[in-house]
Amino acid sequence: MRKALLLIFPLLFAHAATAQMVKVKGDLRIGDTTQVHVLKTKRGDIFIGRLLGLDNEKIRFLLLKKDTVFWPNALVEKVASKKAELLPPSLVTQRIFASPTAFILKKGIREYHNTQLWFNQFDKGYSKNFQAGIGFMPAITRNLVWGNAKYGIEVSENARAAFIGGAGGGIDLPRYSDNAQMLGFAIGLGVLTVGSKYNFINASVGRYVLRYEGAENDRGLNGWVSSVGGSFKAKRKSDRYFFELVYLTSSVVNFPVNIGGLGYTYEGDKRNTDFAIRVLAINPDNKRFLMFGITSRRMN
């Protein structure tokens, strides 16, 4: 009997020690649907979802894709809580680079978006289907302010559609001295996004109206704008590669403007940065312009 006990006690001790190997970090509350949890295995894998249960032998974990997995405690390094709004890919889904998507900011989440210092946009989510914001362009080429709103719905499990409307105005600075021109504009866009927040294809089409009023003359123009693009998860799970093509027509000039670009997004805890190489093509003169774009977005 003594030999049997001597064999059993180490096994019991090893079993208890295994249960203690899982580190639970942060204010982690099982069953709290407002929390998102991060599970890290000893092999280095990272899973994002929600901890459903924990016992002496295994962890029950719900992934973002709604699959439930069971991990032996001996293979798990730690489980930590994290605010859902700080997790990828929340920061990279509102737009590809210039083209908006059909994804909506979560209720109460605010996002500040800046492109090369001159384009500034503030957006806030008001419900699961609606967000709105304001923007401004400082006095570099044109001094503009605007407001915009986006309403989106789920068409299916992997597809979303949205309508975006915006309007604003300002001063055309190149003519600011003697013949300054006031301008106003409005735009409406329909957007379809197919795929997950990590990997998706995006398409949009819309109509814009632009009106100038000044001392010399009044004039207006309108046209169509369309785009296609996509976003794909990079090796670092929170980052992505993206591409987009934008096609712009005008009622004043008889040629379209094409803009194509490729880029990479690096995402941190609260901020992500897009790096893009873009080519602007103006058809009549066969001119090509190479541009480099940098966008920074912060969510709070």
PDB file of C-alpha atoms in Angstrom:
ATOM      1  CA  MET A   1       0.000   0.000   0.000  1.00  0.00           C
ATOM      2  CA  ARG A   2       2.789   2.397   0.893  1.00  0.00           C
ATOM      3  CA  LYS A   3       4.416   1.851  -2.502  1.00  0.00           C
ATOM      4  CA  ALA A   4       1.106   2.490  -4.213  1.00  0.00           C
ATOM      5  CA  LEU A   5       0.653   5.737  -2.302  1.00  0.00           C
ATOM      6  CA  LEU A   6       4.186   6.792  -3.152  1.00  0.00           C
ATOM      7  CA  LEU A   7       3.303   6.337  -6.810  1.00  0.00           C
ATOM      8  CA  ILE A   8      -0.074   8.081  -6.591  1.00  0.00           C
ATOM      9  CA  PHE A   9       1.087  11.195  -4.689  1.00  0.00           C
ATOM     10  CA  PRO A  10       3.520  12.374  -7.428  1.00  0.00           C
ATOM     11  CA  LEU A  11       0.814  11.877 -10.025  1.00  0.00           C
ATOM     12  CA  LEU A  12      -1.663  13.928  -8.011  1.00  0.00           C
ATOM     13  CA  PHE A  13       0.950  16.606  -7.431  1.00  0.00           C
ATOM     14  CA  ALA A  14       1.789  16.720 -11.153  1.00  0.00           C
ATOM     15  CA  HIS A  15      -1.924  16.997 -11.992  1.00  0.00           C
ATOM     16  CA  ALA A  16      -2.374  19.906  -9.568  1.00  0.00           C
ATOM     17  CA  ALA A  17       0.797  21.580 -10.822  1.00  0.00           C
ATOM     18  CA  THR A  18      -0.475  21.336 -14.397  1.00  0.00           C
ATOM     19  CA  ALA A  19      -3.597  23.262 -13.437  1.00  0.00           C
ATOM     20  CA  GLN A  20      -1.427  26.040 -11.999  1.00  0.00           C
ATOM     21  CA  MET A  21       0.607  26.427 -15.174  1.00  0.00           C
ATOM     22  CA  VAL A  22      -2.077  28.571 -16.857  1.00  0.00           C
ATOM     23  CA  LYS A  23      -1.503  32.226 -16.064  1.00  0.00           C
ATOM     24  CA  VAL A  24      -4.578  34.422 -15.982  1.00  0.00           C
ATOM     25  CA  LYS A  25      -3.637  38.077 -16.449  1.00  0.00           C
ATOM     26  CA  GLY A  26      -5.612  41.294 -16.206  1.00  0.00           C
ATOM     27  CA  ASP A  27      -9.163  41.752 -14.982  1.00  0.00           C
ATOM     28  CA  LEU A  28     -10.384  38.602 -16.709  1.00  0.00           C
ATOM     29  CA  ARG A  29     -14.007  37.658 -16.028  1.00  0.00           C
ATOM     30  CA  ILE A  30     -15.380  34.412 -17.438  1.00  0.00           C
ATOM     31  CA  GLY A  31     -18.800  34.977 -18.977  1.00  0.00           C
ATOM     32  CA  ASP A  32     -18.426  38.746 -19.375  1.00  0.00           C
ATOM     33  CA  THR A  33     -19.490  39.399 -22.972  1.00  0.00           C
ATOM     34  CA  THR A  34     -17.945  42.886 -22.958  1.00  0.00           C
ATOM     35  CA  GLN A  35     -14.464  41.417 -22.666  1.00  0.00           C
ATOM     36  CA  VAL A  36     -12.241  39.858 -25.287  1.00  0.00           C
ATOM     37  CA  HIS A  37      -9.544  37.416 -24.224  1.00  0.00           C
ATOM     38  CA  VAL A  38      -6.180  36.512 -25.709  1.00  0.00           C
ATOM     39  CA  LEU A  39      -4.893  32.939 -25.345  1.00  0.00           C
ATOM     40  CA  LYS A  40      -1.176  32.322 -25.901  1.00  0.00           C
ATOM     41  CA  THR A  41       0.152  28.784 -26.219  1.00  0.00           C
ATOM     42  CA  LYS A  42       3.634  27.657 -25.251  1.00  0.00           C
ATOM     43  CA  ARG A  43       4.340  27.085 -28.941  1.00  0.00           C
ATOM     44  CA  GLY A  44       3.769  30.794 -29.565  1.00  0.00           C
ATOM     45  CA  ASP A  45       0.303  30.649 -31.171  1.00  0.00           C
ATOM     46  CA  ILE A  46      -2.074  33.487 -30.256  1.00  0.00           C
ATOM     47  CA  PHE A  47      -5.871  33.141 -30.360  1.00  0.00           C
ATOM     48  CA  ILE A  48      -8.425  35.902 -29.835  1.00  0.00           C
ATOM     49  CA  GLY A  49     -11.884  35.185 -28.493  1.00  0.00           C
ATOM     50  CA  ARG A  50     -13.510  34.533 -25.118  1.00  0.00           C
ATOM     51  CA  LEU A  51     -12.645  32.186 -22.275  1.00  0.00           C
ATOM     52  CA  LEU A  52     -15.700  30.022 -21.557  1.00  0.00           C
ATOM     53  CA  GLY A  53     -14.377  27.736 -18.870  1.00  0.00           C
ATOM     54  CA  LEU A  54     -11.283  26.633 -16.978  1.00  0.00           C
ATOM     55  CA  ASP A  55     -10.723  23.476 -14.934  1.00  0.00           C
ATOM     56  CA  ASN A  56      -7.777  21.407 -13.757  1.00  0.00           C
ATOM     57  CA  GLU A  57      -7.214  19.763 -17.120  1.00  0.00           C
ATOM     58  CA  LYS A  58      -8.264  22.002 -19.976  1.00  0.00           C
ATOM     59  CA  ILE A  59      -9.415  25.410 -21.142  1.00  0.00           C
ATOM     60  CA  ARG A  60     -12.620  25.939 -23.139  1.00  0.00           C
ATOM     61  CA  PHE A  61     -12.134  28.885 -25.516  1.00  0.00           C
ATOM     62  CA  LEU A  62     -14.524  30.497 -28.038  1.00  0.00           C
ATOM     63  CA  LEU A  63     -12.785  31.865 -31.140  1.00  0.00           C
ATOM     64  CA  LEU A  64     -13.900  34.961 -33.041  1.00  0.00           C
ATOM     65  CA  LYS A  65     -15.178  32.704 -35.817  1.00  0.00           C
ATOM     66  CA  LYS A  66     -17.571  31.105 -33.293  1.00  0.00           C
ATOM     67  CA  ASP A  67     -15.645  27.808 -33.092  1.00  0.00           C
ATOM     68  CA  THR A  68     -15.028  26.405 -29.603  1.00  0.00           C
ATOM     69  CA  VAL A  69     -11.627  24.838 -28.949  1.00  0.00           C
ATOM     70  CA  PHE A  70     -10.322  22.881 -25.967  1.00  0.00           C
ATOM     71  CA  TRP A  71      -6.704  23.325 -24.927  1.00  0.00           C
ATOM     72  CA  PRO A  72      -4.884  21.148 -22.338  1.00  0.00           C
ATOM     73  CA  ASN A  73      -3.560  23.368 -19.583  1.00  0.00           C
ATOM     74  CA  ALA A  74      -0.075  22.007 -20.092  1.00  0.00           C
ATOM     75  CA  LEU A  75       0.020  23.588 -23.576  1.00  0.00           C
ATOM     76  CA  VAL A  76      -1.270  27.024 -22.547  1.00  0.00           C
ATOM     77  CA  GLU A  77       1.123  29.748 -21.404  1.00  0.00           C
ATOM     78  CA  LYS A  78      -1.399  32.423 -20.399  1.00  0.00           C
ATOM     79  CA  VAL A  79      -4.850  33.914 -20.949  1.00  0.00           C
ATOM     80  CA  ALA A  80      -5.271  37.680 -20.700  1.00  0.00           C
ATOM     81  CA  SER A  81      -8.171  40.100 -21.055  1.00  0.00           C
ATOM     82  CA  LYS A  82      -8.120  42.950 -23.504  1.00  0.00           C
ATOM     83  CA  LYS A  83     -10.599  45.651 -24.458  1.00  0.00           C
ATOM     84  CA  ALA A  84     -12.419  44.658 -27.605  1.00  0.00           C
ATOM     85  CA  GLU A  85     -11.935  48.072 -29.234  1.00  0.00           C
ATOM     86  CA  LEU A  86      -8.149  47.725 -29.032  1.00  0.00           C
ATOM     87  CA  LEU A  87      -7.958  44.398 -30.813  1.00  0.00           C
ATOM     88  CA  PRO A  88      -7.127  43.924 -34.451  1.00  0.00           C
ATOM     89  CA  PRO A  89      -8.595  44.336 -36.932  1.00  0.00           C
ATOM     90  CA  SER A  90     -10.799  47.118 -35.548  1.00  0.00           C
ATOM     91  CA  LEU A  91      -8.384  49.820 -36.666  1.00  0.00           C
ATOM     92  CA  VAL A  92      -7.993  48.827 -40.292  1.00  0.00           C
ATOM     93  CA  THR A  93     -11.507  48.147 -41.511  1.00  0.00           C
ATOM     94  CA  GLN A  94     -13.010  51.624 -42.037  1.00  0.00           C
ATOM     95  CA  ARG A  95     -11.210  52.231 -45.302  1.00  0.00           C
ATOM     96  CA  ILE A  96      -8.589  50.610 -47.476  1.00  0.00           C
ATOM     97  CA  PHE A  97      -6.466  53.708 -47.960  1.00  0.00           C
ATOM     98  CA  ALA A  98      -8.630  56.349 -49.615  1.00  0.00           C
ATOM     99  CA  SER A  99     -11.633  54.136 -50.388  1.00  0.00           C
ATOM    100  CA  PRO A 100     -14.164  53.560 -47.586  1.00  0.00           C
ATOM    101  CA  THR A 101     -15.512  50.108 -46.735  1.00  0.00           C
ATOM    102  CA  ALA A 102     -18.919  48.967 -45.480  1.00  0.00           C
ATOM    103  CA  PHE A 103     -17.670  48.167 -41.962  1.00  0.00           C
ATOM    104  CA  ILE A 104     -19.062  50.322 -39.133  1.00  0.00           C
ATOM    105  CA  LEU A 105     -17.270  51.525 -36.004  1.00  0.00           C
ATOM    106  CA  LYS A 106     -18.537  49.902 -32.826  1.00  0.00           C
ATOM    107  CA  LYS A 107     -20.907  51.987 -30.716  1.00  0.00           C
ATOM    108  CA  GLY A 108     -19.034  54.564 -28.652  1.00  0.00           C
ATOM    109  CA  ILE A 109     -15.718  54.041 -30.424  1.00  0.00           C
ATOM    110  CA  ARG A 110     -14.042  57.123 -31.889  1.00  0.00           C
ATOM    111  CA  GLU A 111     -11.434  57.131 -34.640  1.00  0.00           C
ATOM    112  CA  TYR A 112      -9.103  59.891 -35.807  1.00  0.00           C
ATOM    113  CA  HIS A 113      -7.700  59.482 -39.315  1.00  0.00           C
ATOM    114  CA  ASN A 114      -4.917  61.634 -40.761  1.00  0.00           C
ATOM    115  CA  THR A 115      -3.324  61.424 -44.217  1.00  0.00           C
ATOM    116  CA  GLN A 116      -0.022  63.247 -44.741  1.00  0.00           C
ATOM    117  CA  LEU A 117      -1.026  66.000 -42.271  1.00  0.00           C
ATOM    118  CA  TRP A 118      -3.469  67.744 -44.606  1.00  0.00           C
ATOM    119  CA  PHE A 119      -6.482  65.383 -44.540  1.00  0.00           C
ATOM    120  CA  ASN A 120      -8.123  64.996 -41.117  1.00  0.00           C
ATOM    121  CA  GLN A 121     -11.222  62.944 -40.286  1.00  0.00           C
ATOM    122  CA  PHE A 122     -12.999  62.250 -36.965  1.00  0.00           C
ATOM    123  CA  ASP A 123     -15.605  59.465 -36.825  1.00  0.00           C
ATOM    124  CA  LYS A 124     -17.697  57.906 -34.054  1.00  0.00           C
ATOM    125  CA  GLY A 125     -19.878  54.807 -33.953  1.00  0.00           C
ATOM    126  CA  TYR A 126     -23.426  55.477 -32.719  1.00  0.00           C
ATOM    127  CA  SER A 127     -24.924  52.004 -33.236  1.00  0.00           C
ATOM    128  CA  LYS A 128     -23.990  48.738 -34.899  1.00  0.00           C
ATOM    129  CA  ASN A 129     -25.303  50.163 -38.184  1.00  0.00           C
ATOM    130  CA  PHE A 130     -24.452  53.878 -38.055  1.00  0.00           C
ATOM    131  CA  GLN A 131     -21.450  56.137 -37.692  1.00  0.00           C
ATOM    132  CA  ALA A 132     -20.874  59.807 -38.451  1.00  0.00           C
ATOM    133  CA  GLY A 133     -18.039  62.279 -38.399  1.00  0.00           C
ATOM    134  CA  ILE A 134     -16.493  65.573 -39.420  1.00  0.00           C
ATOM    135  CA  GLY A 135     -13.323  66.455 -41.271  1.00  0.00           C
ATOM    136  CA  PHE A 136     -11.153  69.334 -42.339  1.00  0.00           C
ATOM    137  CA  MET A 137      -8.337  70.118 -44.731  1.00  0.00           C
ATOM    138  CA  PRO A 138      -6.011  72.904 -43.554  1.00  0.00           C
ATOM    139  CA  ALA A 139      -4.873  75.838 -45.691  1.00  0.00           C
ATOM    140  CA  ILE A 140      -2.467  74.089 -48.064  1.00  0.00           C
ATOM    141  CA  THR A 141      -4.269  73.631 -51.381  1.00  0.00           C
ATOM    142  CA  ARG A 142      -7.862  74.213 -50.358  1.00  0.00           C
ATOM    143  CA  ASN A 143      -9.292  75.109 -46.991  1.00  0.00           C
ATOM    144  CA  LEU A 144     -12.242  72.762 -46.506  1.00  0.00           C
ATOM    145  CA  VAL A 145     -14.550  71.434 -43.801  1.00  0.00           C
ATOM    146  CA  TRP A 146     -17.185  68.692 -44.167  1.00  0.00           C
ATOM    147  CA  GLY A 147     -19.492  66.282 -42.434  1.00  0.00           C
ATOM    148  CA  ASN A 148     -20.246  62.683 -43.346  1.00  0.00           C
ATOM    149  CA  ALA A 149     -22.368  59.726 -42.253  1.00  0.00           C
ATOM    150  CA  LYS A 150     -22.327  55.996 -43.007  1.00  0.00           C
ATOM    151  CA  TYR A 151     -25.138  53.482 -42.583  1.00  0.00           C
ATOM    152  CA  GLY A 152     -24.320  49.806 -43.061  1.00  0.00           C
ATOM    153  CA  ILE A 153     -26.117  46.484 -42.896  1.00  0.00           C
ATOM    154  CA  GLU A 154     -25.152  42.818 -43.017  1.00  0.00           C
ATOM    155  CA  VAL A 155     -26.255  41.318 -46.320  1.00  0.00           C
ATOM    156  CA  SER A 156     -25.034  37.868 -45.307  1.00  0.00           C
ATOM    157  CA  GLU A 157     -22.519  36.336 -42.926  1.00  0.00           C
ATOM    158  CA  ASN A 158     -19.617  37.419 -45.147  1.00  0.00           C
ATOM    159  CA  ALA A 159     -20.988  40.497 -46.899  1.00  0.00           C
ATOM    160  CA  ARG A 160     -21.864  44.017 -45.820  1.00  0.00           C
ATOM    161  CA  ALA A 161     -23.356  46.960 -47.717  1.00  0.00           C
ATOM    162  CA  ALA A 162     -23.303  50.631 -46.766  1.00  0.00           C
ATOM    163  CA  PHE A 163     -24.413  54.034 -47.984  1.00  0.00           C
ATOM    164  CA  ILE A 164     -22.147  57.024 -47.333  1.00  0.00           C
ATOM    165  CA  GLY A 165     -23.155  60.644 -47.690  1.00  0.00           C
ATOM    166  CA  GLY A 166     -21.111  63.778 -47.158  1.00  0.00           C
ATOM    167  CA  ALA A 167     -21.173  67.512 -47.813  1.00  0.00           C
ATOM    168  CA  GLY A 168     -18.967  70.501 -47.085  1.00  0.00           C
ATOM    169  CA  GLY A 169     -17.330  73.629 -48.400  1.00  0.00           C
ATOM    170  CA  GLY A 170     -14.482  76.088 -48.107  1.00  0.00           C
ATOM    171  CA  ILE A 171     -12.174  78.436 -49.968  1.00  0.00           C
ATOM    172  CA  ASP A 172     -10.028  77.686 -53.004  1.00  0.00           C
ATOM    173  CA  LEU A 173      -6.687  79.002 -51.742  1.00  0.00           C
ATOM    174  CA  PRO A 174      -4.778  79.338 -55.019  1.00  0.00           C
ATOM    175  CA  ARG A 175      -7.225  82.165 -55.827  1.00  0.00           C
ATOM    176  CA  TYR A 176      -7.364  83.529 -52.322  1.00  0.00           C
ATOM    177  CA  SER A 177      -5.952  87.001 -52.973  1.00  0.00           C
ATOM    178  CA  ASP A 178      -7.958  89.020 -55.511  1.00  0.00           C
ATOM    179  CA  ASN A 179     -10.418  86.513 -56.895  1.00  0.00           C
ATOM    180  CA  ALA A 180     -11.004  84.017 -54.116  1.00  0.00           C
ATOM    181  CA  GLN A 181     -13.522  81.349 -54.916  1.00  0.00           C
ATOM    182  CA  MET A 182     -15.881  79.758 -52.460  1.00  0.00           C
ATOM    183  CA  LEU A 183     -16.710  76.165 -53.178  1.00  0.00           C
ATOM    184  CA  GLY A 184     -19.206  73.622 -51.936  1.00  0.00           C
ATOM    185  CA  PHE A 185     -19.502  69.924 -52.597  1.00  0.00           C
ATOM    186  CA  ALA A 186     -21.613  66.861 -51.874  1.00  0.00           C
ATOM    187  CA  ILE A 187     -21.072  63.166 -52.489  1.00  0.00           C
ATOM    188  CA  GLY A 188     -23.026  59.938 -52.118  1.00  0.00           C
ATOM    189  CA  LEU A 189     -21.481  56.453 -52.264  1.00  0.00           C
ATOM    190  CA  GLY A 190     -22.732  52.894 -52.226  1.00  0.00           C
ATOM    191  CA  VAL A 191     -20.247  50.341 -50.896  1.00  0.00           C
ATOM    192  CA  LEU A 192     -20.153  46.538 -50.857  1.00  0.00           C
ATOM    193  CA  THR A 193     -17.576  44.629 -48.794  1.00  0.00           C
ATOM    194  CA  VAL A 194     -17.276  40.846 -49.092  1.00  0.00           C
ATOM    195  CA  GLY A 195     -15.195  38.757 -46.700  1.00  0.00           C
ATOM    196  CA  SER A 196     -14.034  38.922 -43.092  1.00  0.00           C
ATOM    197  CA  LYS A 197     -12.447  41.861 -41.329  1.00  0.00           C
ATOM    198  CA  TYR A 198      -9.063  40.240 -41.918  1.00  0.00           C
ATOM    199  CA  ASN A 199      -9.506  39.409 -45.620  1.00  0.00           C
ATOM    200  CA  PHE A 200     -12.015  41.203 -47.831  1.00  0.00           C
ATOM    201  CA  ILE A 201     -12.737  42.602 -51.277  1.00  0.00           C
ATOM    202  CA  ASN A 202     -14.324  46.045 -51.532  1.00  0.00           C
ATOM    203  CA  ALA A 203     -16.159  47.929 -54.291  1.00  0.00           C
ATOM    204  CA  SER A 204     -17.873  51.328 -54.351  1.00  0.00           C
ATOM    205  CA  VAL A 205     -19.607  53.654 -56.779  1.00  0.00           C
ATOM    206  CA  GLY A 206     -20.874  57.172 -56.201  1.00  0.00           C
ATOM    207  CA  ARG A 207     -21.840  60.561 -57.562  1.00  0.00           C
ATOM    208  CA  TYR A 208     -20.321  63.912 -56.606  1.00  0.00           C
ATOM    209  CA  VAL A 209     -21.255  67.560 -57.204  1.00  0.00           C
ATOM    210  CA  LEU A 210     -18.827  70.492 -56.911  1.00  0.00           C
ATOM    211  CA  ARG A 211     -19.798  74.165 -57.158  1.00  0.00           C
ATOM    212  CA  TYR A 212     -17.559  77.258 -57.368  1.00  0.00           C
ATOM    213  CA  GLU A 213     -18.731  80.795 -56.651  1.00  0.00           C
ATOM    214  CA  GLY A 214     -16.378  83.743 -57.047  1.00  0.00           C
ATOM    215  CA  ALA A 215     -15.843  87.305 -58.195  1.00  0.00           C
ATOM    216  CA  GLU A 216     -14.982  86.331 -61.770  1.00  0.00           C
ATOM    217  CA  ASN A 217     -17.430  83.536 -62.516  1.00  0.00           C
ATOM    218  CA  ASP A 218     -19.540  80.786 -61.110  1.00  0.00           C
ATOM    219  CA  ARG A 219     -19.150  77.253 -62.343  1.00  0.00           C
ATOM    220  CA  GLY A 220     -19.986  73.744 -61.309  1.00  0.00           C
ATOM    221  CA  LEU A 221     -19.071  70.233 -62.203  1.00  0.00           C
ATOM    222  CA  ASN A 222     -20.214  66.766 -61.328  1.00  0.00           C
ATOM    223  CA  GLY A 223     -19.124  63.252 -62.080  1.00  0.00           C
ATOM    224  CA  TRP A 224     -18.827  59.649 -61.019  1.00  0.00           C
ATOM    225  CA  VAL A 225     -16.289  58.012 -58.756  1.00  0.00           C
ATOM    226  CA  SER A 226     -15.790  54.270 -58.381  1.00  0.00           C
ATOM    227  CA  SER A 227     -13.230  52.037 -56.731  1.00  0.00           C
ATOM    228  CA  VAL A 228     -12.250  48.416 -56.193  1.00  0.00           C
ATOM    229  CA  GLY A 229      -9.770  47.126 -53.665  1.00  0.00           C
ATOM    230  CA  GLY A 230      -8.939  44.552 -51.079  1.00  0.00           C
ATOM    231  CA  SER A 231      -7.240  43.885 -47.774  1.00  0.00           C
ATOM    232  CA  PHE A 232      -5.373  40.711 -46.827  1.00  0.00           C
ATOM    233  CA  LYS A 233      -3.862  39.563 -43.564  1.00  0.00           C
ATOM    234  CA  ALA A 234      -0.073  39.684 -43.367  1.00  0.00           C
ATOM    235  CA  LYS A 235       2.192  37.238 -41.544  1.00  0.00           C
ATOM    236  CA  ARG A 236       1.923  39.393 -38.431  1.00  0.00           C
ATOM    237  CA  LYS A 237      -1.763  38.778 -37.718  1.00  0.00           C
ATOM    238  CA  SER A 238      -2.680  42.367 -36.873  1.00  0.00           C
ATOM    239  CA  ASP A 239      -1.080  43.780 -40.043  1.00  0.00           C
ATOM    240  CA  ARG A 240      -2.306  43.632 -43.630  1.00  0.00           C
ATOM    241  CA  TYR A 241      -1.509  44.184 -47.293  1.00  0.00           C
ATOM    242  CA  PHE A 242      -3.940  46.212 -49.372  1.00  0.00           C
ATOM    243  CA  PHE A 243      -4.571  47.449 -52.897  1.00  0.00           C
ATOM    244  CA  GLU A 244      -7.070  49.845 -54.473  1.00  0.00           C
ATOM    245  CA  LEU A 245      -7.973  51.304 -57.865  1.00  0.00           C
ATOM    246  CA  VAL A 246      -9.971  54.554 -58.092  1.00  0.00           C
ATOM    247  CA  TYR A 247     -11.669  55.787 -61.279  1.00  0.00           C
ATOM    248  CA  LEU A 248     -12.885  59.400 -61.444  1.00  0.00           C
ATOM    249  CA  THR A 249     -14.866  61.136 -64.207  1.00  0.00           C
ATOM    250  CA  SER A 250     -15.902  64.787 -64.595  1.00  0.00           C
ATOM    251  CA  SER A 251     -18.567  66.664 -66.525  1.00  0.00           C
ATOM    252  CA  VAL A 252     -16.083  69.441 -67.392  1.00  0.00           C
ATOM    253  CA  VAL A 253     -13.168  67.435 -68.781  1.00  0.00           C
ATOM    254  CA  ASN A 254     -13.636  64.576 -71.227  1.00  0.00           C
ATOM    255  CA  PHE A 255     -11.117  62.200 -69.734  1.00  0.00           C
ATOM    256  CA  PRO A 256     -11.056  60.087 -66.553  1.00  0.00           C
ATOM    257  CA  VAL A 257      -8.468  60.090 -63.806  1.00  0.00           C
ATOM    258  CA  ASN A 258      -7.158  56.742 -62.586  1.00  0.00           C
ATOM    259  CA  ILE A 259      -5.409  56.168 -59.285  1.00  0.00           C
ATOM    260  CA  GLY A 260      -3.898  52.801 -58.378  1.00  0.00           C
ATOM    261  CA  GLY A 261      -2.065  51.865 -55.222  1.00  0.00           C
ATOM    262  CA  LEU A 262      -0.466  49.127 -53.147  1.00  0.00           C
ATOM    263  CA  GLY A 263       0.321  49.321 -49.471  1.00  0.00           C
ATOM    264  CA  TYR A 264       1.028  47.793 -46.106  1.00  0.00           C
ATOM    265  CA  THR A 265      -0.554  48.507 -42.718  1.00  0.00           C
ATOM    266  CA  TYR A 266       1.357  48.205 -39.449  1.00  0.00           C
ATOM    267  CA  GLU A 267      -0.906  48.071 -36.407  1.00  0.00           C
ATOM    268  CA  GLY A 268      -0.102  48.794 -32.775  1.00  0.00           C
ATOM    269  CA  ASP A 269      -2.289  48.691 -29.671  1.00  0.00           C
ATOM    270  CA  LYS A 270      -4.119  51.947 -30.375  1.00  0.00           C
ATOM    271  CA  ARG A 271      -2.658  53.278 -33.605  1.00  0.00           C
ATOM    272  CA  ASN A 272      -1.996  51.912 -37.057  1.00  0.00           C
ATOM    273  CA  THR A 273      -0.073  53.343 -39.980  1.00  0.00           C
ATOM    274  CA  ASP A 274      -0.626  52.748 -43.704  1.00  0.00           C
ATOM    275  CA  PHE A 275       2.227  53.029 -46.178  1.00  0.00           C
ATOM    276  CA  ALA A 276       1.138  53.237 -49.824  1.00  0.00           C
ATOM    277  CA  ILE A 277       2.687  53.691 -53.254  1.00  0.00           C
ATOM    278  CA  ARG A 278       0.176  55.200 -55.676  1.00  0.00           C
ATOM    279  CA  VAL A 279       0.212  56.023 -59.379  1.00  0.00           C
ATOM    280  CA  LEU A 280      -1.943  58.857 -60.732  1.00  0.00           C
ATOM    281  CA  ALA A 281      -2.721  58.506 -64.454  1.00  0.00           C
ATOM    282  CA  ILE A 282      -4.219  61.353 -66.529  1.00  0.00           C
ATOM    283  CA  ASN A 283      -5.205  59.841 -69.847  1.00  0.00           C
ATOM    284  CA  PRO A 284      -5.126  62.606 -72.564  1.00  0.00           C
ATOM    285  CA  ASP A 285      -1.446  63.436 -72.158  1.00  0.00           C
ATOM    286  CA  ASN A 286      -0.504  59.957 -70.979  1.00  0.00           C
ATOM    287  CA  LYS A 287       0.992  61.473 -67.859  1.00  0.00           C
ATOM    288  CA  ARG A 288       1.915  59.341 -64.855  1.00  0.00           C
ATOM    289  CA  PHE A 289       2.689  60.615 -61.374  1.00  0.00           C
ATOM    290  CA  LEU A 290       4.206  58.440 -58.653  1.00  0.00           C
ATOM    291  CA  MET A 291       3.011  59.331 -55.162  1.00  0.00           C
ATOM    292  CA  PHE A 292       3.823  58.029 -51.693  1.00  0.00           C
ATOM    293  CA  GLY A 293       1.095  58.076 -49.088  1.00  0.00           C
ATOM    294  CA  ILE A 294       1.169  57.755 -45.300  1.00  0.00           C
ATOM    295  CA  THR A 295      -1.970  57.495 -43.182  1.00  0.00           C
ATOM    296  CA  SER A 296      -2.147  57.292 -39.412  1.00  0.00           C
ATOM    297  CA  ARG A 297      -5.296  56.271 -37.499  1.00  0.00           C
ATOM    298  CA  ARG A 298      -5.883  56.296 -33.785  1.00  0.00           C
ATOM    299  CA  MET A 299      -8.820  54.789 -31.911  1.00  0.00           C
ATOM    300  CA  ASN A 300      -9.790  55.772 -28.365  1.00  0.00           C
TER     301      ASN A 300
END
